[in-house]
Amino acid sequence: MALDKLEHADEQMQECIDNCLDAAQVCEWCADACAGEGEEMARCIRLCRDVADIASLHARWMARNSGYHAELGEICADLCEECAEECEQHDHEHCQACAEILPECAESCREMASA
Amino acid sequence: MALDKLEHADEQMQECIDNCLDAAQVCEWCADACAGEGEEMARCIRLCRDVADIASLHARWMARNSGYHAELGEICADLCEECAEECEQHDHEHCQACAEILPECAESCREMASA
Amino acid sequence: MALDKLEHADEQMQECIDNCLDAAQVCEWCADACAGEGEEMARCIRLCRDVADIASLHARWMARNSGYHAELGEICADLCEECAEECEQHDHEHCQACAEILPECAESCREMASA
Amino acid sequence: MALDKLEHADEQMQECIDNCLDAAQVCEWCADACAGEGEEMARCIRLCRDVADIASLHARWMARNSGYHAELGEICADLCEECAEECEQHDHEHCQACAEILPECAESCREMASA
């Protein structure tokens, strides 16, 4: 059985959780792969590490309906946008995957934060 | 776009990542809800908190193909099994959801750990 | 040998890291102990869990000089203040320890965030 | 006021918590600094990231006296040892700091795990 629905989470929140977990996964992959690709990837590694941390925590705080998830969501959105801008400049498959996935996460975090 | 596939992750690993993220979500919800339901839920809160932590980290370590993800997966499997046994004794919707979701996570963590 | 000093961390940042790590420890203890003390501690458990998460992450982001540590520090300060107000209403040793330790963490996070 | 003592933590556990938090800090610093120093530091980045994650979580689980802290401590000790061996081969200040701090963390995690 896959997790169907958290009791408190409407469709918008569940979508934001899913987007954050996708963002965290792709950034874990990208940060790790970039470590083997030389010092010009330093900024990419750093931003991906921050996104992986905050998107994971944001998903967990939404899952438990923490009183501060919106505040965390704002930072998550900012970081996803900055990281996507960095990643789209690199041709690696992992960087291109980041550049495609992170803007959607940023958008749903903004919507959740202002809901 | 949803995350399609991590480059290094075969179907088995991606399924284990998904199961761990479902386990973390349902345990965040259950630990939080149990906090408002009295001291007989103390063991449930404690086990759910541990599962939420380790399943989240296990998913992240698989996403970046860490050299120690299998070791973490063993602990994750043990905790999921112990938590499911506790949760199935309680009628709350969140406890029943835990009891249904965690055994599947335990099983895929065991398989990944021995792969 | 104990860790002496992170290269980039001046005295103010190292003090803030130490305060965040103390806050995380005392809130882990308090959330766990409150789980066994009945439903009137629900708000305390929830706030302590949030503080433990964010203070831990804030310390890690300062330790690696992340570009977004100040933004995280603002949320950490808000949560420490709200949690200290809740904890000071309870006589348990762990709640009183929280109420004593968290305001200092809040203050140093505010100072770091505006530095 | 600094955190004096967790109620349940004897001297040995508190020392292990402190060692884990030092290990996490130095590894956050080292992973971040290595990102700017070229692809020969890839293995160092990866091991430091894993140590930072597991040492942080191990400290938190000891602080709340989780039933599984010893199991996590075994992995933490293994990772600290492997990371220290890697770091001692590099002359960077951060790598040398890792090589000095991590063995002490490994040793106290082993002692806690077998206590």
Short mmCIF file of N, CA and C in Angstrom, two decimals, chain B residues 16-17 19-24 27 47 50-60 62 68-84 101-110 112-113, chain D residues 57 61 68 71-72 75:
data_model
loop_
_atom_site.label_atom_id
_atom_site.label_comp_id
_atom_site.label_asym_id
_atom_site.label_seq_id
_atom_site.Cartn_x
_atom_site.Cartn_y
_atom_site.Cartn_z
N CYS B 16 12.43 1.44 -2.76
CA CYS B 16 12.80 1.55 -1.35
C CYS B 16 12.82 3.01 -0.91
N ILE B 17 13.35 3.89 -1.77
CA ILE B 17 13.32 5.33 -1.45
C ILE B 17 11.87 5.78 -1.25
N ASN B 19 9.23 4.02 -0.47
CA ASN B 19 8.66 3.44 0.74
C ASN B 19 9.16 4.15 1.99
N CYS B 20 10.44 4.50 2.00
CA CYS B 20 10.99 5.22 3.16
C CYS B 20 10.35 6.60 3.30
N LEU B 21 10.13 7.28 2.19
CA LEU B 21 9.53 8.62 2.28
C LEU B 21 8.07 8.54 2.72
N ASP B 22 7.35 7.51 2.29
CA ASP B 22 5.99 7.28 2.80
C ASP B 22 6.02 6.99 4.30
N ALA B 23 6.97 6.15 4.72
CA ALA B 23 7.08 5.81 6.14
C ALA B 23 7.36 7.05 6.97
N ALA B 24 8.26 7.89 6.49
CA ALA B 24 8.59 9.12 7.23
C ALA B 24 7.37 10.01 7.35
N CYS B 27 4.74 8.59 9.79
CA CYS B 27 5.22 8.64 11.17
C CYS B 27 5.29 10.07 11.71
N LEU B 47 8.69 5.78 18.96
CA LEU B 47 9.07 4.94 17.82
C LEU B 47 8.80 5.68 16.50
N ASP B 50 11.59 8.10 15.79
CA ASP B 50 12.81 7.44 15.32
C ASP B 50 12.66 6.98 13.87
N VAL B 51 11.49 6.43 13.53
CA VAL B 51 11.28 6.01 12.14
C VAL B 51 11.34 7.21 11.20
N ALA B 52 10.68 8.30 11.57
CA ALA B 52 10.68 9.49 10.70
C ALA B 52 12.11 9.95 10.43
N ASP B 53 12.95 9.95 11.46
CA ASP B 53 14.34 10.38 11.29
C ASP B 53 15.12 9.42 10.38
N ILE B 54 15.05 8.14 10.68
CA ILE B 54 15.93 7.21 9.98
C ILE B 54 15.44 6.91 8.57
N ALA B 55 14.14 6.87 8.37
CA ALA B 55 13.64 6.62 7.02
C ALA B 55 13.96 7.80 6.11
N SER B 56 13.87 9.02 6.64
CA SER B 56 14.24 10.20 5.85
C SER B 56 15.71 10.15 5.47
N LEU B 57 16.57 9.84 6.43
CA LEU B 57 18.00 9.82 6.14
C LEU B 57 18.36 8.66 5.20
N HIS B 58 17.71 7.52 5.41
CA HIS B 58 17.98 6.37 4.53
C HIS B 58 17.63 6.72 3.08
N ALA B 59 16.49 7.36 2.88
CA ALA B 59 16.10 7.78 1.52
C ALA B 59 17.15 8.70 0.91
N ARG B 60 17.64 9.65 1.71
CA ARG B 60 18.64 10.60 1.20
C ARG B 60 19.95 9.89 0.87
N MET B 62 20.31 6.75 -0.01
CA MET B 62 20.14 6.00 -1.25
C MET B 62 20.15 6.95 -2.46
N TYR B 68 27.25 3.71 2.84
CA TYR B 68 26.73 3.10 4.06
C TYR B 68 25.21 3.00 4.09
N HIS B 69 24.54 3.08 2.94
CA HIS B 69 23.08 3.08 3.00
C HIS B 69 22.53 1.74 3.47
N ALA B 70 23.22 0.65 3.17
CA ALA B 70 22.71 -0.66 3.58
C ALA B 70 22.70 -0.80 5.11
N GLU B 71 23.76 -0.29 5.74
CA GLU B 71 23.84 -0.36 7.21
C GLU B 71 22.69 0.43 7.84
N LEU B 72 22.41 1.60 7.28
CA LEU B 72 21.29 2.39 7.79
C LEU B 72 19.97 1.67 7.52
N GLY B 73 19.89 1.00 6.38
CA GLY B 73 18.66 0.28 6.02
C GLY B 73 18.31 -0.83 7.00
N GLU B 74 19.31 -1.47 7.57
CA GLU B 74 19.04 -2.51 8.59
C GLU B 74 18.35 -1.93 9.81
N ILE B 75 18.86 -0.79 10.28
CA ILE B 75 18.24 -0.15 11.45
C ILE B 75 16.84 0.34 11.11
N CYS B 76 16.69 0.87 9.90
CA CYS B 76 15.39 1.37 9.46
C CYS B 76 14.38 0.22 9.46
N ALA B 77 14.78 -0.94 8.94
CA ALA B 77 13.88 -2.10 8.91
C ALA B 77 13.49 -2.53 10.32
N ASP B 78 14.47 -2.62 11.23
CA ASP B 78 14.17 -3.01 12.62
C ASP B 78 13.17 -2.05 13.26
N LEU B 79 13.42 -0.76 13.08
CA LEU B 79 12.55 0.24 13.69
C LEU B 79 11.14 0.20 13.09
N CYS B 80 11.04 0.05 11.77
CA CYS B 80 9.72 -0.02 11.12
C CYS B 80 8.92 -1.20 11.67
N GLU B 81 9.58 -2.33 11.86
CA GLU B 81 8.87 -3.50 12.38
C GLU B 81 8.39 -3.29 13.81
N GLU B 82 9.28 -2.75 14.66
CA GLU B 82 8.88 -2.52 16.04
C GLU B 82 7.77 -1.47 16.14
N CYS B 83 7.85 -0.44 15.32
CA CYS B 83 6.85 0.63 15.33
C CYS B 83 5.50 0.11 14.82
N ALA B 84 5.52 -0.72 13.79
CA ALA B 84 4.26 -1.27 13.25
C ALA B 84 3.56 -2.15 14.29
N ILE B 101 1.54 0.74 6.49
CA ILE B 101 2.61 1.21 5.59
C ILE B 101 4.00 0.71 6.01
N LEU B 102 4.26 0.64 7.31
CA LEU B 102 5.63 0.36 7.76
C LEU B 102 6.16 -1.03 7.39
N PRO B 103 5.33 -2.08 7.41
CA PRO B 103 5.89 -3.40 7.07
C PRO B 103 6.45 -3.46 5.64
N GLU B 104 5.81 -2.74 4.73
CA GLU B 104 6.30 -2.71 3.35
C GLU B 104 7.67 -2.00 3.28
N CYS B 105 7.81 -0.95 4.07
CA CYS B 105 9.10 -0.24 4.12
C CYS B 105 10.16 -1.17 4.71
N ALA B 106 9.82 -1.86 5.79
CA ALA B 106 10.77 -2.78 6.41
C ALA B 106 11.26 -3.83 5.41
N GLU B 107 10.32 -4.39 4.67
CA GLU B 107 10.66 -5.44 3.72
C GLU B 107 11.61 -4.92 2.64
N SER B 108 11.31 -3.75 2.09
CA SER B 108 12.19 -3.28 1.01
C SER B 108 13.54 -2.83 1.55
N CYS B 109 13.59 -2.35 2.78
CA CYS B 109 14.89 -2.01 3.39
C CYS B 109 15.74 -3.27 3.59
N ARG B 110 15.11 -4.35 4.03
CA ARG B 110 15.85 -5.61 4.20
C ARG B 110 16.41 -6.09 2.85
N MET B 112 17.07 -4.28 0.17
CA MET B 112 18.16 -3.38 -0.25
C MET B 112 19.43 -3.67 0.53
N ALA B 113 19.28 -3.93 1.83
CA ALA B 113 20.46 -4.14 2.68
C ALA B 113 21.21 -5.40 2.31
N LEU D 57 22.63 13.04 13.88
CA LEU D 57 21.47 12.25 14.30
C LEU D 57 21.79 11.40 15.54
N TRP D 61 19.71 11.38 19.01
CA TRP D 61 19.10 10.17 19.58
C TRP D 61 19.62 9.89 20.98
N TYR D 68 17.42 2.99 19.97
CA TYR D 68 18.31 2.51 18.91
C TYR D 68 19.59 3.34 18.77
N GLU D 71 22.84 1.26 17.92
CA GLU D 71 22.95 0.77 16.54
C GLU D 71 23.46 1.89 15.62
N LEU D 72 22.94 3.08 15.82
CA LEU D 72 23.40 4.21 15.02
C LEU D 72 24.86 4.53 15.34
N ILE D 75 27.48 2.58 13.25
CA ILE D 75 27.69 3.12 11.90
C ILE D 75 28.49 4.42 11.99
#
